[in-house]
Amino acid sequence: MDFVKVWESKWNEALKLWSDYVKLTPAKFLFTESEEKGEGLTTSFAAIRLKDHRVLLSVRQIQHYKLEDFALEILGHEIGHHVFCPGDLADQAKLVYITNLAMPRYNHLTPMIVNIYEDLFINDHLKRQNNLRMEEVYKKLGKQKDPFWNFYMRTYELLWALPTGTLTEGTLSDQIQSDAALVSRMIRNYPNDWEKAMFDFASICFPYFFETNQESNSKVIKSLLDTLDAGKGLPPPSGLTDVEISSELFPTEGITGSKRSLSPAEYSTICKSMGIEADISEITYRYYKDKALPYLVPFPELITPGAKEEILEGNELWDPGSPIDKINWLESTIKSPVIIPGYTTVEDVFGETTSNEIKLNPIDLDLFVDCSGSMPNPQNELSYLTLAGAIIALSALKTGSGVRVTLWSGEKEFLTTNGFIKNEKEILKVLTGYFGGGTCFPLELLEDGYKEVPKRKRHILIISDDGIDTMFTQTYPRDPRAIVKNALEKACGGGSMVLQLYQPNNNPVVNELKQSGWEIYPIKTWTDLIQFSKDFVERNYVRNQILR
């Protein structure tokens, strides 16, 4: 085990291969199989864990392959995954997605293909920029007859001007020679923009597995896979709603040549490929949050000129029924060194005086989103209802508004947040749920929520289709029209309905709602909801923004 101390002494030198400013926790050496399993080092002799950016090294496997003399080569390679390729989880996710598109039905091979592709960039950089003995590492691993391995090794031979047979085994086919030549050009042409060549690289790799209809069983390949389960222990990556797919060799209509918008199902597949252990609600929450962020708009606030200003008038006895944070501990201690709650504790008393300050009063949002069988499942495909709701809800939270989200479908079939809250994750987790049942608007929520005038004004927003007529046509023990009218009046902030209607002018319930004060916004397709969400504030609040 003497080599371990040598490797430890070379850690800072390995960091400087990339930059004088790179700071990472020193590598962790693992001496037994149980230690390797516990740390998540499964097949390779070295890896970097993106969760904490810790390099892991298997002492027994390094000895098995006789790699003790290659400290800088192996340490520098693992550090390269952190600072160079992929660098972060979002870039890794993009490469995974592009590879999935290029290798249909073989997505289980995606982590391996991405890993090998990244290794090409890192190893070529270390060889050319730092003159490290990268080819000697592969010589120690040994030659293989596997066609894919020979294609991979031939690429290194071309990159580093090595004679044929230095790393490869036997006579190479014309296909291997051609593929290796193409890939070597990619590595040199895109040293800092590897996403551009990922689709072509994966397309070149695809036939090696498709034609044999089996995965390479080479233990050597598996020993090199140091970014498998790169996302284990991490939350789903952000910034991954659109990915640009480019190809110089295999342009495919409908796939390459433009940005592709990921579906929630594709996003979920990417997370699983990277070993991210998150439930579907967490993944869907992250997806719609990222989708909504570019569209956030200023949410309405009521402006009160000459708002009252509080002034301290004195103290009074603190009541045990009051919040404990109201106690003025300094004054209570001065009054009595022995603190007895309710007897010696006091709280501050404030009065009001006029001022020139302007007070902003956020309007709370009461959002109802139809989730019946006629609506898409937001966990599988992009739901514009969910996206529009996310845009408006997140916009409201930015200005301090409270938001209640209700997802509704059939009778007594609804999911709602615990009142008007400001927790974006809880709001979006409700919003991204799905029922897919019948249609029956939850009148009980309007009835219970608006028995009294709320402390802050609210705007009621409903997103639905022709199923909105169940607001009046359902069997309910009390008058639905009176309940709806009362809610609109007590909310004091107005009400809007965004409806996809088959006959916008011939729906009697919709016409009645419009006449009773609801703002009706008919749309033709659900994609129109994006434009609605942008216009929502200006169309509803700008003209009545100042409250006197």
Coordinates of C-alpha atoms in Angstrom, one line a residue:
M1 CA 0.0 0.0 0.0
D2 CA 3.0 2.3 -0.2
F3 CA 1.7 3.9 -3.4
V4 CA -1.2 5.4 -1.5
K5 CA 1.0 7.9 0.3
V6 CA 2.7 8.8 -3.0
W7 CA -0.7 9.4 -4.6
E8 CA -1.8 11.5 -1.6
S9 CA 1.4 13.7 -2.1
K10 CA 0.5 14.3 -5.7
W11 CA -3.0 15.5 -5.2
N12 CA -2.2 19.2 -5.4
E13 CA -0.1 18.6 -8.5
A14 CA -3.0 16.9 -10.1
L15 CA -5.3 19.9 -9.3
K16 CA -2.8 22.2 -11.0
L17 CA -3.0 20.2 -14.2
W18 CA -6.3 22.1 -14.7
S19 CA -5.8 25.3 -12.8
D20 CA -4.0 26.9 -9.9
Y21 CA -7.4 27.8 -8.5
V22 CA -9.2 24.4 -8.4
K23 CA -10.0 23.4 -4.9
L24 CA -11.3 19.9 -4.1
T25 CA -11.3 17.6 -1.1
P26 CA -8.4 15.1 -1.4
A27 CA -9.3 11.8 -2.9
K28 CA -10.6 9.0 -0.8
F29 CA -8.9 5.6 -0.9
L30 CA -11.1 2.5 -0.5
F31 CA -9.4 -0.7 0.5
T32 CA -12.1 -3.3 0.5
E33 CA -15.1 -4.3 -1.6
S34 CA -17.5 -3.4 1.2
E35 CA -16.0 0.1 1.4
E36 CA -16.3 0.5 -2.4
K37 CA -20.0 -0.6 -2.3
G38 CA -20.7 1.7 0.6
E39 CA -19.3 4.7 -1.2
G40 CA -21.0 3.9 -4.5
L41 CA -17.9 2.8 -6.4
T42 CA -19.3 -0.2 -8.3
T43 CA -17.5 -1.1 -11.5
S44 CA -14.6 1.3 -12.0
F45 CA -11.3 1.6 -10.2
A46 CA -11.7 5.4 -9.9
A47 CA -14.6 7.8 -10.0
I48 CA -15.7 11.3 -9.0
R49 CA -18.9 11.7 -7.1
L50 CA -20.8 14.8 -8.3
K51 CA -22.8 15.0 -5.0
D52 CA -19.8 16.2 -3.1
H53 CA -17.1 16.3 -5.9
R54 CA -15.1 13.6 -4.1
V55 CA -12.7 11.4 -6.0
L56 CA -12.9 7.8 -5.0
L57 CA -10.1 5.3 -5.7
S58 CA -10.2 1.5 -5.4
V59 CA -6.8 0.4 -4.0
R60 CA -7.4 -3.3 -4.8
Q61 CA -8.4 -2.6 -8.5
I62 CA -5.5 -0.2 -9.0
Q63 CA -3.2 -3.0 -7.9
H64 CA -5.0 -5.5 -10.0
Y65 CA -4.4 -3.5 -13.2
K66 CA -0.9 -2.5 -12.0
L67 CA -1.6 1.2 -12.2
E68 CA 0.3 2.2 -9.1
D69 CA 2.7 4.4 -11.2
F70 CA 0.0 6.5 -12.8
A71 CA -1.1 8.8 -10.0
L72 CA -1.2 12.0 -12.1
E73 CA -2.9 10.4 -15.1
I74 CA -5.7 8.9 -13.0
L75 CA -6.2 11.7 -10.5
G76 CA -6.0 14.3 -13.3
H77 CA -8.6 12.4 -15.3
E78 CA -11.1 12.3 -12.4
I79 CA -10.6 16.0 -11.6
G80 CA -11.2 16.7 -15.3
H81 CA -14.7 15.4 -14.9
H82 CA -15.3 18.1 -12.4
V83 CA -13.7 21.1 -14.0
F84 CA -13.9 20.2 -17.7
C85 CA -16.3 17.6 -19.0
P86 CA -19.1 17.5 -18.0
G87 CA -18.4 20.0 -15.2
D88 CA -21.9 19.9 -13.7
L89 CA -25.0 17.8 -13.6
A90 CA -26.9 19.9 -16.1
D91 CA -24.3 19.4 -18.8
Q92 CA -24.3 15.7 -18.0
A93 CA -28.0 15.6 -18.3
K94 CA -27.9 17.3 -21.8
L95 CA -25.4 14.7 -23.0
V96 CA -27.6 11.9 -21.7
Y97 CA -30.7 13.3 -23.5
I98 CA -28.9 13.7 -26.8
T99 CA -27.5 10.2 -26.6
N100 CA -31.0 8.8 -25.9
L101 CA -32.2 10.4 -29.1
A102 CA -29.4 8.9 -31.1
M103 CA -29.7 5.4 -29.7
P104 CA -33.4 4.5 -29.6
R105 CA -34.3 1.3 -27.8
Y106 CA -30.7 1.2 -26.4
N107 CA -31.1 3.9 -23.7
H108 CA -29.7 1.5 -21.1
L109 CA -26.3 2.0 -22.8
T110 CA -26.5 5.8 -22.6
P111 CA -24.5 6.3 -19.4
M112 CA -21.7 4.2 -20.8
I113 CA -21.6 6.0 -24.2
V114 CA -21.6 9.4 -22.5
N115 CA -18.9 8.4 -20.1
I116 CA -16.6 7.2 -22.9
Y117 CA -17.3 10.3 -24.9
E118 CA -16.3 12.5 -22.0
D119 CA -13.2 10.5 -21.4
L120 CA -12.0 11.2 -24.9
F121 CA -12.0 14.9 -24.3
I122 CA -10.3 14.7 -20.9
N123 CA -7.6 12.2 -21.9
D124 CA -6.8 14.1 -25.1
H125 CA -6.4 17.3 -23.1
L126 CA -4.1 15.7 -20.5
K127 CA -2.0 14.1 -23.2
R128 CA -1.5 17.1 -25.4
Q129 CA -1.5 19.9 -22.8
N130 CA 0.3 18.1 -20.0
N131 CA 2.2 15.3 -21.8
L132 CA 0.9 12.7 -19.5
R133 CA 1.2 9.0 -20.3
M134 CA -2.4 8.3 -21.0
E135 CA -1.7 5.6 -23.6
E136 CA 0.3 3.7 -21.0
V137 CA -2.7 3.4 -18.8
Y138 CA -4.7 1.7 -21.6
K139 CA -1.7 -0.6 -22.3
K140 CA -1.9 -1.8 -18.7
L141 CA -5.6 -2.5 -19.0
G142 CA -4.8 -4.8 -21.9
K143 CA -6.0 -5.3 -25.5
Q144 CA -9.5 -6.7 -26.3
K145 CA -11.0 -8.3 -29.4
D146 CA -14.3 -6.5 -28.8
P147 CA -15.1 -4.3 -31.9
F148 CA -16.3 -1.4 -29.9
W149 CA -13.2 -1.4 -27.7
N150 CA -11.0 -1.5 -30.8
F151 CA -12.9 1.4 -32.3
Y152 CA -12.4 3.3 -29.1
M153 CA -8.7 2.5 -28.9
R154 CA -8.1 3.3 -32.6
T155 CA -9.5 6.8 -31.9
Y156 CA -6.8 7.3 -29.3
E157 CA -4.1 6.0 -31.7
L158 CA -5.2 8.6 -34.3
L159 CA -5.4 11.4 -31.8
W160 CA -1.9 10.7 -30.4
A161 CA -0.2 9.6 -33.6
L162 CA 0.4 6.1 -32.3
P163 CA 1.2 3.2 -34.6
T164 CA -1.7 0.8 -35.4
G165 CA -1.7 -2.0 -32.9
T166 CA -0.4 0.0 -30.0
L167 CA -3.7 -0.2 -28.3
T168 CA -5.8 -2.2 -30.7
E169 CA -6.0 -5.9 -31.3
G170 CA -5.9 -7.7 -34.7
T171 CA -6.8 -6.5 -38.1
L172 CA -9.3 -3.6 -38.0
S173 CA -12.2 -3.3 -40.4
D174 CA -12.6 -0.4 -42.7
Q175 CA -15.6 0.6 -40.7
I176 CA -13.6 0.9 -37.5
Q177 CA -10.9 2.8 -39.2
S178 CA -13.4 5.2 -40.7
D179 CA -15.4 5.7 -37.5
A180 CA -12.2 6.3 -35.5
A181 CA -11.1 8.9 -38.0
L182 CA -14.4 10.8 -37.7
V183 CA -14.4 10.7 -33.9
S184 CA -10.8 11.9 -33.7
R185 CA -11.8 15.0 -35.7
M186 CA -14.8 15.6 -33.5
I187 CA -12.6 15.6 -30.4
R188 CA -10.3 18.2 -32.0
N189 CA -13.0 20.3 -33.5
Y190 CA -15.2 20.7 -30.4
P191 CA -12.8 20.7 -27.4
N192 CA -14.9 23.2 -25.5
D193 CA -18.3 22.6 -27.0
W194 CA -18.8 18.8 -26.7
E195 CA -22.6 19.0 -26.9
K196 CA -22.4 19.7 -30.6
A197 CA -20.8 16.4 -31.4
M198 CA -22.6 14.2 -28.9
F199 CA -25.4 13.2 -31.3
D200 CA -22.9 12.2 -34.1
F201 CA -20.7 10.2 -31.6
A202 CA -23.6 8.3 -30.3
S203 CA -24.9 7.6 -33.8
I204 CA -21.5 6.2 -34.7
C205 CA -21.5 4.0 -31.6
F206 CA -25.0 2.7 -32.2
P207 CA -24.3 0.1 -34.9
Y208 CA -21.7 -1.6 -32.7
F209 CA -24.5 -2.7 -30.4
F210 CA -27.4 -2.8 -32.8
E211 CA -25.7 -5.2 -35.3
T212 CA -24.6 -7.6 -32.5
N213 CA -27.8 -7.0 -30.5
Q214 CA -25.9 -7.2 -27.3
E215 CA -24.0 -5.1 -24.9
S216 CA -20.2 -5.3 -24.8
N217 CA -19.2 -7.6 -22.0
S218 CA -15.7 -6.3 -21.7
K219 CA -14.7 -6.0 -18.0
V220 CA -12.1 -3.4 -19.1
I221 CA -14.8 -1.1 -20.4
K222 CA -16.7 -1.4 -17.2
S223 CA -13.6 -0.6 -15.2
L224 CA -13.4 2.8 -16.9
L225 CA -17.0 3.9 -16.3
D226 CA -16.5 6.6 -13.7
T227 CA -19.6 8.7 -14.2
L228 CA -22.2 6.1 -13.9
D229 CA -25.0 7.2 -11.4
A230 CA -23.4 10.6 -11.5
G231 CA -26.5 12.2 -10.0
K232 CA -26.9 9.8 -7.1
G233 CA -27.9 11.7 -4.0
L234 CA -28.6 14.9 -5.9
P235 CA -31.9 16.6 -6.8
P236 CA -33.1 16.8 -10.4
P237 CA -30.9 19.2 -12.4
S238 CA -32.3 22.7 -13.4
G239 CA -31.9 24.5 -16.7
L240 CA -32.8 21.6 -18.8
T241 CA -36.1 22.4 -20.5
D242 CA -34.7 22.9 -24.0
V243 CA -31.6 21.3 -25.6
E244 CA -30.0 22.1 -28.9
I245 CA -29.4 19.1 -31.1
S246 CA -26.9 19.5 -33.9
S247 CA -25.4 17.0 -36.3
E248 CA -22.9 17.3 -39.2
L249 CA -22.9 13.6 -40.1
F250 CA -26.4 12.3 -39.3
P251 CA -29.0 15.1 -39.7
T252 CA -32.4 13.7 -38.9
E253 CA -35.6 15.5 -39.7
G254 CA -37.5 16.5 -36.6
I255 CA -34.6 15.8 -34.3
T256 CA -31.4 17.6 -35.3
G257 CA -30.9 21.2 -36.4
S258 CA -32.9 23.0 -33.7
K259 CA -33.7 23.2 -30.0
R260 CA -35.9 20.4 -28.7
S261 CA -38.2 21.0 -25.8
L262 CA -38.1 18.1 -23.3
S263 CA -41.3 16.4 -22.2
P264 CA -41.7 15.6 -18.5
A265 CA -41.4 11.9 -19.4
E266 CA -38.0 12.5 -21.1
Y267 CA -36.8 14.6 -18.2
S268 CA -37.7 11.8 -15.8
T269 CA -35.8 9.3 -18.0
I270 CA -32.8 11.5 -17.9
C271 CA -32.9 11.6 -14.1
K272 CA -33.1 7.9 -13.9
S273 CA -30.2 7.4 -16.3
M274 CA -28.0 9.5 -14.0
G275 CA -29.0 7.6 -10.9
I276 CA -31.1 10.4 -9.4
E277 CA -33.4 8.9 -6.8
A278 CA -36.3 11.3 -6.7
D279 CA -40.0 10.6 -6.8
I280 CA -42.1 11.6 -9.8
S281 CA -43.6 14.6 -7.9
E282 CA -40.1 16.0 -7.2
I283 CA -39.0 15.6 -10.8
T284 CA -42.2 17.1 -12.2
Y285 CA -42.0 20.0 -9.8
R286 CA -38.5 20.9 -11.0
Y287 CA -39.5 20.5 -14.7
Y288 CA -42.4 22.9 -14.5
K289 CA -40.5 25.4 -12.4
D290 CA -37.7 25.6 -15.0
K291 CA -40.3 25.9 -17.7
A292 CA -42.1 28.7 -16.0
L293 CA -39.1 30.9 -15.0
P294 CA -38.5 32.6 -18.4
Y295 CA -42.2 33.7 -18.4
L296 CA -42.6 35.2 -14.9
V297 CA -44.4 38.5 -14.9
P298 CA -44.9 41.2 -12.2
F299 CA -48.0 40.2 -10.2
P300 CA -50.4 43.0 -9.1
E301 CA -50.0 44.9 -5.9
L302 CA -52.5 47.4 -4.5
I303 CA -50.7 50.6 -3.7
T304 CA -51.9 52.5 -0.7
P305 CA -50.6 56.2 -0.6
G306 CA -50.2 57.6 2.9
A307 CA -49.9 54.3 4.6
K308 CA -50.0 54.3 8.4
E309 CA -46.7 54.1 10.2
E310 CA -46.4 52.3 13.5
I311 CA -44.9 54.1 16.5
L312 CA -43.9 52.5 19.9
E313 CA -46.2 53.8 22.7
G314 CA -45.1 51.6 25.6
N315 CA -45.6 48.1 27.1
E316 CA -48.3 46.0 28.5
L317 CA -48.6 42.6 30.2
W318 CA -48.0 39.8 27.7
D319 CA -50.9 37.4 27.5
P320 CA -50.0 33.7 27.5
G321 CA -52.4 33.2 24.5
S322 CA -50.3 35.6 22.4
P323 CA -47.3 34.5 20.3
I324 CA -44.2 34.1 22.3
D325 CA -42.1 36.2 19.9
K326 CA -44.1 39.3 20.9
I327 CA -42.4 39.3 24.4
N328 CA -40.0 42.1 24.9
W329 CA -37.4 40.2 26.9
L330 CA -35.2 43.2 27.8
E331 CA -38.1 45.1 29.3
S332 CA -39.4 42.0 31.0
T333 CA -36.0 41.4 32.6
I334 CA -35.7 45.0 33.8
K335 CA -39.2 44.7 35.4
S336 CA -38.3 41.5 37.2
P337 CA -35.1 39.4 37.2
V338 CA -37.3 36.3 37.7
I339 CA -39.3 35.6 34.5
I340 CA -42.8 34.4 35.1
P341 CA -44.8 34.1 31.8
G342 CA -48.1 36.0 32.1
Y343 CA -47.0 37.8 35.3
T344 CA -43.7 39.6 34.7
T345 CA -43.5 39.4 30.9
V346 CA -44.5 42.4 28.8
E347 CA -45.0 43.1 25.1
D348 CA -44.7 46.3 23.1
V349 CA -47.8 48.4 22.3
F350 CA -47.8 50.3 19.0
G351 CA -50.0 53.2 17.7
E352 CA -50.3 54.6 14.3
T353 CA -49.6 57.9 12.7
T354 CA -49.9 59.2 9.2
S355 CA -46.9 59.2 6.9
N356 CA -45.8 59.8 3.3
E357 CA -44.9 56.1 2.9
I358 CA -46.5 54.0 0.2
K359 CA -47.7 50.6 1.3
L360 CA -47.8 47.7 -1.2
N361 CA -50.6 45.2 -0.6
P362 CA -50.1 42.0 -2.6
I363 CA -53.3 40.4 -3.9
D364 CA -53.5 36.7 -3.1
L365 CA -54.2 34.2 -5.8
D366 CA -56.9 31.5 -5.6
L367 CA -56.1 29.2 -8.5
F368 CA -58.4 26.4 -9.7
V369 CA -57.0 24.1 -12.4
D370 CA -59.2 21.5 -14.2
C371 CA -57.6 18.0 -14.0
S372 CA -60.3 15.9 -15.6
G373 CA -59.8 13.2 -18.2
S374 CA -59.9 15.7 -21.0
M375 CA -56.7 17.3 -19.7
P376 CA -53.1 16.0 -20.4
N377 CA -51.2 14.3 -17.6
P378 CA -48.5 16.8 -16.6
Q379 CA -46.2 14.0 -15.5
N380 CA -46.0 12.4 -19.0
E381 CA -46.4 15.3 -21.4
L382 CA -46.2 19.0 -21.3
S383 CA -49.4 20.4 -19.9
Y384 CA -50.0 24.0 -20.8
L385 CA -52.6 24.3 -18.0
T386 CA -49.9 23.3 -15.5
L387 CA -47.3 25.5 -17.1
A388 CA -49.6 28.6 -17.1
G389 CA -50.6 27.9 -13.5
A390 CA -46.9 27.7 -12.6
I391 CA -46.1 30.9 -14.3
I392 CA -48.8 32.9 -12.6
A393 CA -48.3 31.2 -9.2
L394 CA -44.6 31.8 -9.2
S395 CA -45.1 35.4 -10.3
A396 CA -47.5 35.9 -7.4
L397 CA -45.0 34.5 -4.9
K398 CA -42.3 37.0 -6.1
T399 CA -44.4 39.9 -4.9
G400 CA -45.3 38.4 -1.5
S401 CA -48.7 37.1 -2.5
G402 CA -50.1 34.0 -0.9
V403 CA -51.3 31.3 -3.3
R404 CA -53.9 28.5 -2.9
V405 CA -53.9 26.0 -5.7
T406 CA -56.7 23.5 -6.2
L407 CA -56.5 20.6 -8.7
W408 CA -60.0 19.3 -9.4
S409 CA -61.7 16.6 -11.4
G410 CA -64.8 14.6 -10.4
E411 CA -67.2 14.9 -7.5
K412 CA -65.2 15.2 -4.2
E413 CA -62.1 14.6 -6.2
F414 CA -59.7 17.5 -5.6
L415 CA -56.3 18.3 -4.1
T416 CA -55.6 21.7 -2.6
T417 CA -52.8 23.4 -0.7
N418 CA -53.1 24.0 3.0
G419 CA -54.7 27.4 2.6
F420 CA -52.9 30.4 1.0
I421 CA -49.2 29.6 1.3
K422 CA -45.8 30.8 0.0
N423 CA -44.0 27.5 -0.3
E424 CA -43.3 27.1 -4.1
K425 CA -42.5 23.4 -3.8
E426 CA -45.8 22.6 -2.1
I427 CA -47.7 24.8 -4.6
L428 CA -46.1 23.2 -7.7
K429 CA -46.4 19.6 -6.3
V430 CA -50.2 20.1 -6.1
L431 CA -50.3 21.8 -9.5
T432 CA -48.4 19.0 -11.2
G433 CA -50.6 16.2 -9.8
Y434 CA -53.2 14.4 -11.9
F435 CA -56.6 12.8 -11.5
G436 CA -58.0 12.2 -15.0
G437 CA -61.5 11.4 -13.9
G438 CA -64.8 13.1 -14.4
T439 CA -65.6 16.8 -14.1
C440 CA -67.3 18.5 -11.2
F441 CA -66.2 21.9 -9.9
P442 CA -65.4 21.9 -6.1
L443 CA -68.1 24.4 -4.9
E444 CA -67.4 23.4 -1.3
L445 CA -64.1 25.2 -1.5
L446 CA -65.7 28.4 -2.7
E447 CA -68.4 28.1 0.0
D448 CA -66.0 27.4 2.9
G449 CA -63.3 29.8 1.8
Y450 CA -65.5 32.9 1.4
K451 CA -67.9 32.9 4.3
E452 CA -66.2 36.1 5.4
V453 CA -64.3 38.8 3.7
P454 CA -60.6 37.8 3.7
K455 CA -58.0 40.0 5.3
R456 CA -56.3 40.5 2.0
K457 CA -57.9 40.9 -1.4
R458 CA -57.9 37.8 -3.6
H459 CA -58.2 37.1 -7.2
I460 CA -59.9 33.9 -8.2
L461 CA -58.5 32.3 -11.4
I462 CA -60.1 29.2 -13.0
I463 CA -58.5 27.3 -15.9
S464 CA -60.8 24.8 -17.5
D465 CA -62.9 24.0 -20.6
D466 CA -66.6 23.4 -21.2
G467 CA -66.6 21.4 -18.0
I468 CA -66.9 24.7 -16.2
D469 CA -70.7 24.4 -16.6
T470 CA -70.6 21.9 -13.7
M471 CA -70.2 24.9 -11.5
F472 CA -74.0 25.3 -11.9
T473 CA -75.3 22.0 -13.3
Q474 CA -74.1 19.7 -10.5
T475 CA -76.3 18.5 -7.7
Y476 CA -75.4 20.5 -4.7
P477 CA -77.4 20.9 -1.4
R478 CA -77.3 24.8 -1.6
D479 CA -77.7 27.2 -4.4
P480 CA -74.5 27.1 -6.6
R481 CA -75.2 30.5 -8.1
A482 CA -75.4 32.2 -4.7
I483 CA -72.1 30.5 -3.6
V484 CA -70.3 31.6 -6.7
K485 CA -71.6 35.2 -6.5
N486 CA -70.7 35.4 -2.8
A487 CA -67.2 34.2 -3.5
L488 CA -66.6 36.8 -6.2
E489 CA -67.9 39.6 -4.0
K490 CA -66.0 38.6 -0.9
A491 CA -62.7 38.0 -2.8
C492 CA -62.7 41.8 -3.6
G493 CA -59.9 41.2 -6.2
G494 CA -62.0 40.0 -9.1
G495 CA -62.3 36.7 -10.9
S496 CA -61.1 35.3 -14.2
M497 CA -61.8 32.2 -16.2
V498 CA -59.6 30.9 -18.9
L499 CA -61.7 28.4 -20.9
Q500 CA -61.1 26.3 -24.0
L501 CA -64.7 26.4 -25.4
Y502 CA -66.1 24.6 -28.4
Q503 CA -68.7 27.2 -28.9
P504 CA -67.6 30.3 -27.0
N505 CA -70.8 32.3 -27.7
N506 CA -73.3 29.6 -27.2
N507 CA -72.6 28.3 -23.7
P508 CA -75.4 29.5 -21.4
V509 CA -73.4 28.9 -18.2
V510 CA -70.4 30.8 -19.5
N511 CA -72.6 33.7 -20.7
E512 CA -74.3 33.8 -17.3
L513 CA -70.9 33.9 -15.5
K514 CA -69.8 36.7 -17.7
Q515 CA -72.9 38.8 -17.0
S516 CA -72.4 38.2 -13.2
G517 CA -68.9 39.8 -13.2
W518 CA -66.4 37.1 -14.2
E519 CA -63.8 38.0 -16.8
I520 CA -64.0 35.3 -19.4
Y521 CA -60.9 34.6 -21.6
P522 CA -61.8 32.0 -24.3
I523 CA -58.8 30.3 -25.9
K524 CA -58.6 28.0 -29.0
T525 CA -55.7 25.8 -27.9
W526 CA -53.9 25.2 -24.6
T527 CA -50.7 26.8 -26.0
D528 CA -52.6 30.1 -25.9
L529 CA -52.3 29.9 -22.1
I530 CA -48.7 31.0 -22.3
Q531 CA -49.7 34.3 -23.9
F532 CA -52.6 34.6 -21.5
S533 CA -50.2 34.2 -18.5
K534 CA -48.0 37.1 -19.8
D535 CA -51.0 39.4 -20.3
F536 CA -52.8 38.4 -17.1
V537 CA -51.6 41.2 -14.9
E538 CA -52.0 44.1 -17.3
R539 CA -55.5 43.0 -18.5
N540 CA -56.9 42.6 -15.0
Y541 CA -55.2 45.0 -12.6
V542 CA -53.3 48.0 -14.1
R543 CA -56.4 50.1 -14.5
N544 CA -57.4 49.7 -10.8
Q545 CA -54.0 49.4 -9.2
I546 CA -54.2 52.4 -6.8
L547 CA -56.4 51.9 -3.7
R548 CA -57.3 55.1 -1.9

